[in-house]
Amino acid sequence: MNNRSEFSSKLGFVLAAAGSAVGLGNIWRFPYLAAKYGGGLFLLIYIFFVVTFGFAIMMVEIAIGRKTKLSPIGAYKALHTKYSFIGIIASLVAFLILPYYSVIGGWVIKYFVTFLTGGQAATANDTFFVTFITSPLQPVLWQIVFVLATLAVVWRGVKDGIEKASKILMPMLVVLSVGVALYALTLPGAFEGVKYFLIPDFSRFSVQAVLAALGQMFYSLSLAMGVMITYGSYLNKDDDLEKSVKQIEFFDAGIAILAGFMIIPAVFAFSGGDEAALNAGPGLMFVTLPKVFDTMGMSALVGGIFFLLVLFAALTSAISLMEAVVSTVCDQFKFSRKKSALIVAFTAIILGIPSSLGNGIWSHFTVMNMAFLDLMDFITNAVLMPIGALLTCIFIGYVIGVDAIVDEVKKSSQFKREKVFRIMIKYVAPICIIAILISSVLSAFGIIVL
Ligand code: PHE
């Protein structure tokens, strides 16, 4: 495949990959997990995982992509004819995440538009969120808008679509995040929240916190979903892989920490230091935060900017998910990019509908007590993703050998952390991934509480 598209620069690649990594996971999920599992302690554990396993697995995925210049299924097949099924799992995860991620992306657009059009007071109302997500038509329409926005970028291809969009959206995302975080820090009472977020309280150490940090790390870095393989396949042979991975991780952790600054002190100040207010799960972003905004001066502006930055983060992640599936369809069926993109966008819309309606008129349909959206989230993140990651480690560590990856990395630069990398892939990562897999399945069956 010598006519494969490429990013025009390492910066383009890093911004696109960071765009994939930085998403709803950083802005909504990270602060809520940090608040739940001991603030500063969670942050420490998280960063430890990012620079160890996260680093190792991301190196593997990008190197596989660059080495084979193929999307996930073809890439694994090129490495070993019997192992294309690992690529199938990865592509399947991306294919299944895209629809429900788009449903939440649609919610974000709805909130942004509501703030923009002066409806912010209504969003602070207790029933606003529930009334919206349970209605049959509105959330589906916003989900379609979100998918079409994603399609518009993927349609234009790697350089003119993904790279260009990332180069515009990511710097704006950083500026807006810094702005909102600084503003949040000036609120009266915010300092207590900052202390809670940054100072580790070791007495709150728990196995659950460790497992939650591990799971969050995989999700947040977009690992085990074929995304980094796909983006790696568009990477130039001369670009330094190790440096790129460090920059992507820095971006991802940086935005997660900024999101902590935006949300934790503000909610702390709002609730008078009550941690329970942070523990609202999905409601944190869509129910609690609008109430917090409502107490501020310039609430329409601050809230509007906040939802705009969340939208940018969600869009660049959805773009990477769609691209992973589109490039697979292009490679496997030899369809053109445009045809593949249309097919994928259409299926994402159709498959997203049950996730949307599951909150409302189809809410009686549950599996293991989960509504459709939660079920999809569970199957992808808690089951398929760890299985895919585990198979990848075993495949690299014991089937083709770590050298295959190390050699690829060394084609363009030295590999400074080669030793850590080898130990992670062969020993530490597989054991930890098995732990996540067992714990998430047990928690889904209510045997342990995560
Ligand atoms: N990393 C993204 C986030 O933090 C989610 C995502 C997962 C994006 C998988 C792409 C692929 O929200």
CSV table of C-alpha atoms and ligand atoms in Angstrom, one decimal:
chain,number,residue,atom,x,y,z
A,1,MET,CA,0.0,0.0,0.0
A,2,ASN,CA,2.3,2.7,-1.1
A,3,ASN,CA,-0.3,5.3,-1.8
A,4,ARG,CA,-1.6,5.4,1.7
A,5,SER,CA,-2.3,8.9,3.1
A,6,GLU,CA,0.1,10.4,5.6
A,7,PHE,CA,0.0,13.2,8.1
A,8,SER,CA,2.0,16.1,6.8
A,9,SER,CA,4.0,16.5,10.0
A,10,LYS,CA,4.7,15.0,13.3
A,11,LEU,CA,2.8,17.9,14.9
A,12,GLY,CA,-0.2,16.9,12.8
A,13,PHE,CA,0.0,13.4,14.0
A,14,VAL,CA,0.5,14.3,17.6
A,15,LEU,CA,-2.4,16.7,17.6
A,16,ALA,CA,-4.7,14.2,15.9
A,17,ALA,CA,-3.7,11.4,18.3
A,18,ALA,CA,-4.0,13.8,21.3
A,19,GLY,CA,-7.4,14.8,19.9
A,20,SER,CA,-8.4,11.1,20.0
A,21,ALA,CA,-7.1,10.7,23.6
A,22,VAL,CA,-8.6,13.9,25.0
A,23,GLY,CA,-12.4,13.4,25.1
A,24,LEU,CA,-15.4,13.0,27.3
A,25,GLY,CA,-13.2,10.6,29.3
A,26,ASN,CA,-10.9,13.5,30.4
A,27,ILE,CA,-13.4,16.2,31.0
A,28,TRP,CA,-16.3,14.3,32.5
A,29,ARG,CA,-15.1,10.9,33.7
A,30,PHE,CA,-11.6,11.8,35.1
A,31,PRO,CA,-12.7,14.5,37.6
A,32,TYR,CA,-15.6,12.4,38.8
A,33,LEU,CA,-13.3,9.4,39.4
A,34,ALA,CA,-10.7,11.5,41.0
A,35,ALA,CA,-13.3,12.9,43.3
A,36,LYS,CA,-14.6,9.5,44.1
A,37,TYR,CA,-11.3,7.8,44.8
A,38,GLY,CA,-9.5,10.2,47.0
A,39,GLY,CA,-8.5,13.2,44.9
A,40,GLY,CA,-4.7,13.6,44.8
A,41,LEU,CA,-4.2,9.9,45.4
A,42,PHE,CA,-6.1,8.9,42.3
A,43,LEU,CA,-4.2,11.5,40.3
A,44,LEU,CA,-0.9,10.0,41.4
A,45,ILE,CA,-1.9,6.4,40.6
A,46,TYR,CA,-3.3,7.6,37.2
A,47,ILE,CA,-0.2,9.3,36.2
A,48,PHE,CA,1.9,6.3,37.2
A,49,PHE,CA,-0.1,4.1,34.9
A,50,VAL,CA,0.0,6.6,32.1
A,51,VAL,CA,3.8,6.7,32.0
A,52,THR,CA,4.2,2.9,32.5
A,53,PHE,CA,1.6,0.7,30.8
A,54,GLY,CA,-0.1,3.5,28.9
A,55,PHE,CA,3.3,4.4,27.4
A,56,ALA,CA,4.1,0.8,26.5
A,57,ILE,CA,0.8,-0.1,24.9
A,58,MET,CA,0.6,3.1,23.0
A,59,MET,CA,4.1,2.6,21.7
A,60,VAL,CA,3.1,-0.9,20.5
A,61,GLU,CA,-0.1,0.3,18.7
A,62,ILE,CA,1.5,3.2,16.9
A,63,ALA,CA,4.5,1.0,15.9
A,64,ILE,CA,2.2,-1.7,14.6
A,65,GLY,CA,0.4,0.9,12.5
A,66,ARG,CA,3.5,2.5,11.2
A,67,LYS,CA,5.3,-0.8,10.5
A,68,THR,CA,2.4,-2.4,8.5
A,69,LYS,CA,0.8,0.8,7.1
A,70,LEU,CA,-2.6,-1.0,7.5
A,71,SER,CA,-5.7,-0.6,9.5
A,72,PRO,CA,-6.1,-3.0,12.5
A,73,ILE,CA,-7.3,-6.2,10.9
A,74,GLY,CA,-4.8,-6.1,8.0
A,75,ALA,CA,-2.1,-5.0,10.4
A,76,TYR,CA,-2.4,-8.0,12.7
A,77,LYS,CA,-2.7,-10.2,9.8
A,78,ALA,CA,0.4,-8.8,8.2
A,79,LEU,CA,2.3,-9.5,11.4
A,80,HIS,CA,1.0,-13.1,11.7
A,81,THR,CA,-1.6,-14.6,9.4
A,82,LYS,CA,-3.4,-16.4,12.3
A,83,TYR,CA,-3.9,-13.3,14.4
A,84,SER,CA,-6.1,-11.0,12.4
A,85,PHE,CA,-8.8,-11.7,15.0
A,86,ILE,CA,-7.1,-9.3,17.4
A,87,GLY,CA,-7.6,-6.6,14.8
A,88,ILE,CA,-11.2,-7.7,14.4
A,89,ILE,CA,-11.8,-7.2,18.1
A,90,ALA,CA,-10.2,-3.8,18.1
A,91,SER,CA,-12.2,-2.6,15.1
A,92,LEU,CA,-15.4,-4.0,16.6
A,93,VAL,CA,-14.8,-2.0,19.8
A,94,ALA,CA,-14.4,1.2,17.8
A,95,PHE,CA,-17.5,0.3,15.7
A,96,LEU,CA,-19.6,-0.2,18.8
A,97,ILE,CA,-18.3,2.8,20.8
A,98,LEU,CA,-18.9,5.3,18.0
A,99,PRO,CA,-22.7,5.2,18.1
A,100,TYR,CA,-23.2,5.7,21.8
A,101,TYR,CA,-20.3,8.2,22.0
A,102,SER,CA,-22.2,10.2,19.4
A,103,VAL,CA,-25.3,10.1,21.6
A,104,ILE,CA,-23.4,11.8,24.4
A,105,GLY,CA,-21.8,14.1,21.8
A,106,GLY,CA,-25.3,15.0,20.8
A,107,TRP,CA,-26.2,15.9,24.4
A,108,VAL,CA,-23.2,18.2,24.5
A,109,ILE,CA,-24.3,20.0,21.3
A,110,LYS,CA,-27.7,20.5,22.8
A,111,TYR,CA,-26.3,22.0,26.0
A,112,PHE,CA,-23.9,24.2,24.0
A,113,VAL,CA,-26.8,25.5,21.8
A,114,THR,CA,-29.0,26.0,24.8
A,115,PHE,CA,-26.3,28.2,26.5
A,116,LEU,CA,-25.7,30.0,23.3
A,117,THR,CA,-29.3,30.9,22.9
A,118,GLY,CA,-29.8,32.2,26.4
A,119,GLY,CA,-31.5,29.1,27.9
A,120,GLN,CA,-28.9,28.6,30.6
A,121,ALA,CA,-31.3,29.1,33.5
A,122,ALA,CA,-33.4,26.2,32.3
A,123,THR,CA,-30.5,23.8,32.3
A,124,ALA,CA,-30.1,24.5,36.0
A,125,ASN,CA,-33.5,23.0,36.6
A,126,ASP,CA,-33.5,19.5,38.1
A,127,THR,CA,-35.7,18.0,35.4
A,128,PHE,CA,-34.0,19.6,32.4
A,129,PHE,CA,-31.6,16.8,31.7
A,130,VAL,CA,-34.0,13.9,32.3
A,131,THR,CA,-36.7,15.5,30.3
A,132,PHE,CA,-34.3,16.0,27.4
A,133,ILE,CA,-32.7,12.5,27.3
A,134,THR,CA,-35.9,10.6,27.8
A,135,SER,CA,-37.7,12.4,24.9
A,136,PRO,CA,-37.9,10.2,21.8
A,137,LEU,CA,-36.9,12.6,19.1
A,138,GLN,CA,-34.7,15.4,20.3
A,139,PRO,CA,-31.6,13.5,21.4
A,140,VAL,CA,-31.7,11.4,18.3
A,141,LEU,CA,-31.7,14.5,16.1
A,142,TRP,CA,-28.7,16.0,18.1
A,143,GLN,CA,-26.9,12.6,17.8
A,144,ILE,CA,-27.4,12.8,14.0
A,145,VAL,CA,-26.0,16.3,13.9
A,146,PHE,CA,-22.9,15.1,15.9
A,147,VAL,CA,-22.4,12.1,13.5
A,148,LEU,CA,-22.7,14.4,10.5
A,149,ALA,CA,-20.1,16.8,11.9
A,150,THR,CA,-17.8,13.9,12.5
A,151,LEU,CA,-18.4,12.6,9.0
A,152,ALA,CA,-17.7,16.0,7.5
A,153,VAL,CA,-14.1,15.8,8.8
A,154,VAL,CA,-13.5,12.1,8.0
A,155,TRP,CA,-14.9,12.6,4.5
A,156,ARG,CA,-12.1,15.0,3.7
A,157,GLY,CA,-9.4,12.5,4.5
A,158,VAL,CA,-6.3,12.4,6.7
A,159,LYS,CA,-4.5,15.6,5.7
A,160,ASP,CA,-7.3,17.9,4.7
A,161,GLY,CA,-9.8,16.5,7.2
A,162,ILE,CA,-8.4,15.0,10.4
A,163,GLU,CA,-5.1,16.8,10.5
A,164,LYS,CA,-6.6,20.2,9.7
A,165,ALA,CA,-9.4,19.9,12.2
A,166,SER,CA,-7.1,18.8,14.9
A,167,LYS,CA,-4.7,21.7,14.2
A,168,ILE,CA,-7.6,24.1,14.7
A,169,LEU,CA,-9.6,22.4,17.5
A,170,MET,CA,-6.8,21.2,19.8
A,171,PRO,CA,-5.1,24.6,20.4
A,172,MET,CA,-8.5,26.2,20.9
A,173,LEU,CA,-9.4,23.4,23.4
A,174,VAL,CA,-6.2,24.2,25.4
A,175,VAL,CA,-6.9,27.9,25.5
A,176,LEU,CA,-10.5,27.5,26.5
A,177,SER,CA,-9.6,24.9,29.1
A,178,VAL,CA,-7.0,27.1,30.7
A,179,GLY,CA,-9.4,30.0,30.7
A,180,VAL,CA,-12.3,28.1,32.4
A,181,ALA,CA,-9.9,26.5,34.9
A,182,LEU,CA,-8.4,29.9,35.9
A,183,TYR,CA,-11.8,31.4,36.2
A,184,ALA,CA,-13.0,28.4,38.4
A,185,LEU,CA,-10.0,28.9,40.7
A,186,THR,CA,-11.0,32.5,41.5
A,187,LEU,CA,-14.4,31.4,42.8
A,188,PRO,CA,-14.8,31.9,46.6
A,189,GLY,CA,-14.3,28.6,48.4
A,190,ALA,CA,-12.4,27.0,45.5
A,191,PHE,CA,-9.2,26.6,47.4
A,192,GLU,CA,-10.6,23.7,49.5
A,193,GLY,CA,-11.4,21.9,46.3
A,194,VAL,CA,-7.9,22.4,44.9
A,195,LYS,CA,-6.4,20.9,48.1
A,196,TYR,CA,-8.7,18.0,47.8
A,197,PHE,CA,-7.8,17.4,44.2
A,198,LEU,CA,-4.1,17.8,44.6
A,199,ILE,CA,-3.1,16.5,48.0
A,200,PRO,CA,-3.0,12.7,48.2
A,201,ASP,CA,-4.8,11.2,51.1
A,202,PHE,CA,-3.1,7.8,51.4
A,203,SER,CA,-5.6,6.6,53.9
A,204,ARG,CA,-8.1,6.3,51.0
A,205,PHE,CA,-6.0,3.9,49.1
A,206,SER,CA,-8.0,1.0,47.8
A,207,VAL,CA,-7.8,-1.7,45.2
A,208,GLN,CA,-10.9,-0.2,43.6
A,209,ALA,CA,-9.0,3.1,43.1
A,210,VAL,CA,-6.2,1.3,41.4
A,211,LEU,CA,-8.5,-0.6,39.1
A,212,ALA,CA,-10.5,2.5,38.3
A,213,ALA,CA,-7.3,4.4,37.4
A,214,LEU,CA,-6.2,1.5,35.1
A,215,GLY,CA,-9.5,1.3,33.3
A,216,GLN,CA,-9.6,5.1,32.9
A,217,MET,CA,-6.0,5.1,31.5
A,218,PHE,CA,-6.9,2.7,28.7
A,219,TYR,CA,-10.1,4.5,27.8
A,220,SER,CA,-8.6,7.9,28.0
A,221,LEU,CA,-5.6,7.1,25.9
A,222,SER,CA,-7.9,5.4,23.3
A,223,LEU,CA,-6.0,2.2,23.6
A,224,ALA,CA,-7.1,-1.3,22.4
A,225,MET,CA,-9.6,0.1,19.9
A,226,GLY,CA,-7.6,0.2,16.8
A,227,VAL,CA,-7.4,3.9,16.8
A,228,MET,CA,-3.7,4.3,17.5
A,229,ILE,CA,-2.9,1.6,15.0
A,230,THR,CA,-4.9,3.4,12.4
A,231,TYR,CA,-3.3,6.8,13.1
A,232,GLY,CA,0.1,5.2,13.3
A,233,SER,CA,-0.4,3.8,9.9
A,234,TYR,CA,-0.5,7.4,8.6
A,235,LEU,CA,2.7,8.3,10.3
A,236,ASN,CA,5.9,9.0,8.5
A,237,LYS,CA,8.8,6.5,8.9
A,238,ASP,CA,11.1,9.3,10.1
A,239,ASP,CA,9.1,10.6,13.0
A,240,ASP,CA,10.3,9.9,16.5
A,241,LEU,CA,7.7,7.5,18.1
A,242,GLU,CA,8.9,7.8,21.7
A,243,LYS,CA,8.7,11.5,21.7
A,244,SER,CA,5.3,11.5,20.0
A,245,VAL,CA,3.9,9.2,22.6
A,246,LYS,CA,5.2,11.3,25.4
A,247,GLN,CA,3.6,14.4,23.9
A,248,ILE,CA,0.3,12.7,23.4
A,249,GLU,CA,0.3,11.5,27.0
A,250,PHE,CA,1.3,14.9,28.3
A,251,PHE,CA,-1.6,16.4,26.4
A,252,ASP,CA,-4.1,13.8,27.7
A,253,ALA,CA,-3.0,14.0,31.3
A,254,GLY,CA,-2.8,17.8,31.1
A,255,ILE,CA,-6.3,18.3,29.9
A,256,ALA,CA,-7.6,15.8,32.5
A,257,ILE,CA,-5.9,17.8,35.2
A,258,LEU,CA,-7.2,21.1,33.9
A,259,ALA,CA,-10.7,19.5,33.8
A,260,GLY,CA,-10.2,18.6,37.5
A,261,PHE,CA,-9.4,22.3,38.1
A,262,MET,CA,-12.5,23.4,36.2
A,263,ILE,CA,-14.9,21.1,37.9
A,264,ILE,CA,-13.7,20.0,41.4
A,265,PRO,CA,-13.1,23.4,43.0
A,266,ALA,CA,-16.3,24.9,41.5
A,267,VAL,CA,-18.5,22.1,42.6
A,268,PHE,CA,-16.8,22.1,46.0
A,269,ALA,CA,-17.5,25.8,46.4
A,270,PHE,CA,-21.1,25.3,45.2
A,271,SER,CA,-21.8,22.4,47.6
A,272,GLY,CA,-20.0,23.9,50.6
A,273,GLY,CA,-17.3,21.2,50.5
A,274,ASP,CA,-19.7,18.2,50.1
A,275,GLU,CA,-17.8,15.5,48.2
A,276,ALA,CA,-21.1,13.8,47.5
A,277,ALA,CA,-22.0,16.5,45.0
A,278,LEU,CA,-19.1,15.4,42.8
A,279,ASN,CA,-20.2,11.8,42.9
A,280,ALA,CA,-23.1,12.3,40.6
A,281,GLY,CA,-21.8,10.1,37.8
A,282,PRO,CA,-23.0,11.2,34.4
A,283,GLY,CA,-25.2,13.8,36.1
A,284,LEU,CA,-22.0,15.7,37.1
A,285,MET,CA,-21.6,17.3,33.8
A,286,PHE,CA,-25.2,17.6,32.7
A,287,VAL,CA,-27.0,18.3,36.0
A,288,THR,CA,-24.6,19.5,38.7
A,289,LEU,CA,-22.4,21.8,36.5
A,290,PRO,CA,-25.3,23.7,35.0
A,291,LYS,CA,-26.4,24.5,38.5
A,292,VAL,CA,-22.9,25.7,39.4
A,293,PHE,CA,-22.8,27.9,36.3
A,294,ASP,CA,-26.2,29.3,37.2
A,295,THR,CA,-24.7,30.7,40.5
A,296,MET,CA,-21.9,32.5,38.6
A,297,GLY,CA,-21.9,35.9,37.0
A,298,MET,CA,-21.7,35.6,33.2
A,299,SER,CA,-23.2,32.1,33.4
A,300,ALA,CA,-24.2,31.9,29.8
A,301,LEU,CA,-20.6,32.8,28.7
A,302,VAL,CA,-18.8,30.5,31.1
A,303,GLY,CA,-21.2,27.6,30.5
A,304,GLY,CA,-21.2,28.2,26.8
A,305,ILE,CA,-17.4,28.1,26.6
A,306,PHE,CA,-17.3,25.0,28.8
A,307,PHE,CA,-19.7,23.1,26.6
A,308,LEU,CA,-17.9,24.3,23.5
A,309,LEU,CA,-14.6,22.9,24.7
A,310,VAL,CA,-16.3,19.6,25.7
A,311,LEU,CA,-17.7,19.5,22.2
A,312,PHE,CA,-14.3,20.0,20.6
A,313,ALA,CA,-12.9,17.2,22.8
A,314,ALA,CA,-15.7,14.8,22.0
A,315,LEU,CA,-15.6,15.6,18.2
A,316,THR,CA,-11.9,14.9,17.8
A,317,SER,CA,-12.4,11.6,19.7
A,318,ALA,CA,-15.3,10.6,17.6
A,319,ILE,CA,-13.3,11.5,14.4
A,320,SER,CA,-10.7,9.0,15.5
A,321,LEU,CA,-13.3,6.3,16.2
A,322,MET,CA,-14.9,6.9,12.8
A,323,GLU,CA,-11.6,6.9,11.0
A,324,ALA,CA,-10.5,3.6,12.6
A,325,VAL,CA,-13.7,2.0,11.3
A,326,VAL,CA,-13.6,3.8,7.9
A,327,SER,CA,-10.0,2.8,7.2
A,328,THR,CA,-10.9,-0.8,8.1
A,329,VAL,CA,-13.8,-0.8,5.7
A,330,CYS,CA,-11.6,0.8,3.0
A,331,ASP,CA,-8.9,-1.8,3.4
A,332,GLN,CA,-11.1,-4.8,3.8
A,333,PHE,CA,-13.6,-4.2,1.2
A,334,LYS,CA,-11.6,-2.0,-1.1
A,335,PHE,CA,-14.2,0.7,-1.0
A,336,SER,CA,-13.4,4.4,-1.6
A,337,ARG,CA,-13.0,6.6,1.5
A,338,LYS,CA,-16.2,8.5,0.8
A,339,LYS,CA,-18.3,5.4,0.3
A,340,SER,CA,-16.9,3.8,3.4
A,341,ALA,CA,-17.4,7.0,5.4
A,342,LEU,CA,-21.1,7.2,4.3
A,343,ILE,CA,-21.7,3.6,5.3
A,344,VAL,CA,-20.0,3.9,8.7
A,345,ALA,CA,-21.8,7.2,9.5
A,346,PHE,CA,-25.2,5.7,8.5
A,347,THR,CA,-24.7,2.6,10.7
A,348,ALA,CA,-23.5,4.8,13.6
A,349,ILE,CA,-26.7,6.7,13.4
A,350,ILE,CA,-28.9,3.6,13.3
A,351,LEU,CA,-27.0,1.8,16.1
A,352,GLY,CA,-27.0,5.0,18.2
A,353,ILE,CA,-30.8,5.1,18.2
A,354,PRO,CA,-31.3,2.3,20.8
A,355,SER,CA,-28.7,3.9,23.0
A,356,SER,CA,-30.7,7.1,22.9
A,357,LEU,CA,-34.1,5.6,23.3
A,358,GLY,CA,-32.9,3.3,26.0
A,359,ASN,CA,-33.0,6.4,28.3
A,360,GLY,CA,-36.7,7.0,27.6
A,361,ILE,CA,-39.3,5.0,25.7
A,362,TRP,CA,-37.2,1.9,25.6
A,363,SER,CA,-36.0,2.0,29.1
A,364,HIS,CA,-37.9,-1.2,30.1
A,365,PHE,CA,-35.4,-3.0,27.9
A,366,THR,CA,-32.4,-3.8,30.1
A,367,VAL,CA,-29.8,-6.5,30.3
A,368,MET,CA,-28.2,-7.2,33.7
A,369,ASN,CA,-30.0,-4.1,34.9
A,370,MET,CA,-28.2,-1.9,32.3
A,371,ALA,CA,-29.9,0.4,29.8
A,372,PHE,CA,-28.7,0.0,26.2
A,373,LEU,CA,-26.1,2.8,26.4
A,374,ASP,CA,-24.6,1.4,29.6
A,375,LEU,CA,-24.7,-2.1,28.2
A,376,MET,CA,-22.7,-1.0,25.1
A,377,ASP,CA,-20.3,0.9,27.4
A,378,PHE,CA,-19.9,-2.2,29.5
A,379,ILE,CA,-19.4,-4.6,26.6
A,380,THR,CA,-16.8,-2.4,24.9
A,381,ASN,CA,-14.9,-0.9,27.8
A,382,ALA,CA,-15.2,-3.5,30.5
A,383,VAL,CA,-15.0,-6.7,28.4
A,384,LEU,CA,-13.8,-6.3,24.8
A,385,MET,CA,-11.2,-3.6,25.5
A,386,PRO,CA,-9.3,-5.5,28.2
A,387,ILE,CA,-9.5,-8.7,26.2
A,388,GLY,CA,-8.1,-6.9,23.1
A,389,ALA,CA,-5.3,-5.3,25.2
A,390,LEU,CA,-4.4,-8.6,26.8
A,391,LEU,CA,-4.2,-10.4,23.5
A,392,THR,CA,-2.1,-7.6,22.1
A,393,CYS,CA,0.4,-8.0,25.0
A,394,ILE,CA,0.6,-11.8,24.6
A,395,PHE,CA,0.9,-11.5,20.9
A,396,ILE,CA,3.7,-9.0,21.0
A,397,GLY,CA,5.4,-10.5,24.0
A,398,TYR,CA,5.2,-14.2,23.2
A,399,VAL,CA,4.2,-14.7,19.6
A,400,ILE,CA,6.1,-12.3,17.4
A,401,GLY,CA,8.4,-11.0,20.0
A,402,VAL,CA,9.0,-7.6,21.5
A,403,ASP,CA,12.0,-7.1,19.1
A,404,ALA,CA,9.6,-6.6,16.2
A,405,ILE,CA,8.3,-3.4,17.9
A,406,VAL,CA,11.6,-2.3,19.3
A,407,ASP,CA,13.2,-2.5,15.8
A,408,GLU,CA,10.4,-0.4,14.3
A,409,VAL,CA,10.8,2.3,17.0
A,410,LYS,CA,14.6,2.3,16.4
A,411,LYS,CA,14.1,3.0,12.7
A,412,SER,CA,13.6,6.6,13.5
A,413,SER,CA,15.2,7.3,16.9
A,414,GLN,CA,16.8,5.7,19.9
A,415,PHE,CA,14.5,3.9,22.3
A,416,LYS,CA,15.3,5.4,25.7
A,417,ARG,CA,12.8,3.5,27.8
A,418,GLU,CA,13.3,0.1,26.0
A,419,LYS,CA,13.9,-1.8,29.2
A,420,VAL,CA,10.8,-0.6,31.0
A,421,PHE,CA,8.9,-1.2,27.8
A,422,ARG,CA,9.9,-4.9,27.5
A,423,ILE,CA,9.1,-5.6,31.1
A,424,MET,CA,5.7,-3.9,30.8
A,425,ILE,CA,4.6,-5.7,27.7
A,426,LYS,CA,5.7,-9.2,28.8
A,427,TYR,CA,4.9,-9.3,32.4
A,428,VAL,CA,3.3,-6.3,34.2
A,429,ALA,CA,0.6,-5.3,31.7
A,430,PRO,CA,-0.9,-8.7,31.1
A,431,ILE,CA,-1.3,-9.3,34.8
A,432,CYS,CA,-2.9,-5.9,35.4
A,433,ILE,CA,-5.2,-6.3,32.5
A,434,ILE,CA,-6.5,-9.6,33.8
A,435,ALA,CA,-7.2,-7.8,37.1
A,436,ILE,CA,-9.2,-5.1,35.3
A,437,LEU,CA,-11.2,-7.7,33.4
A,438,ILE,CA,-12.1,-9.8,36.4
A,439,SER,CA,-13.0,-6.7,38.5
A,440,SER,CA,-15.2,-5.1,35.9
A,441,VAL,CA,-17.1,-8.3,35.2
A,442,LEU,CA,-17.6,-8.9,39.0
A,443,SER,CA,-18.8,-5.4,39.5
A,444,ALA,CA,-21.3,-5.7,36.7
A,445,PHE,CA,-22.8,-8.7,38.4
A,446,GLY,CA,-22.9,-6.8,41.6
A,447,ILE,CA,-20.4,-9.0,43.3
A,448,ILE,CA,-18.0,-6.2,44.1
A,449,VAL,CA,-18.6,-2.5,44.2
A,450,LEU,CA,-16.3,-0.4,42.0
B,1,PHE,N1,-10.1,8.7,24.7
B,1,PHE,C1,-11.5,9.2,24.5
B,1,PHE,C2,-11.9,9.9,25.7
B,1,PHE,O1,-11.2,10.2,26.7
B,1,PHE,C3,-12.4,8.1,24.2
B,1,PHE,C4,-12.1,7.3,23.1
B,1,PHE,C5,-12.0,6.0,23.2
B,1,PHE,C6,-11.9,7.9,21.8
B,1,PHE,C7,-11.6,5.2,22.2
B,1,PHE,C8,-11.5,7.1,20.8
B,1,PHE,C9,-11.3,5.8,21.0
B,1,PHE,O2,-13.1,10.3,25.8
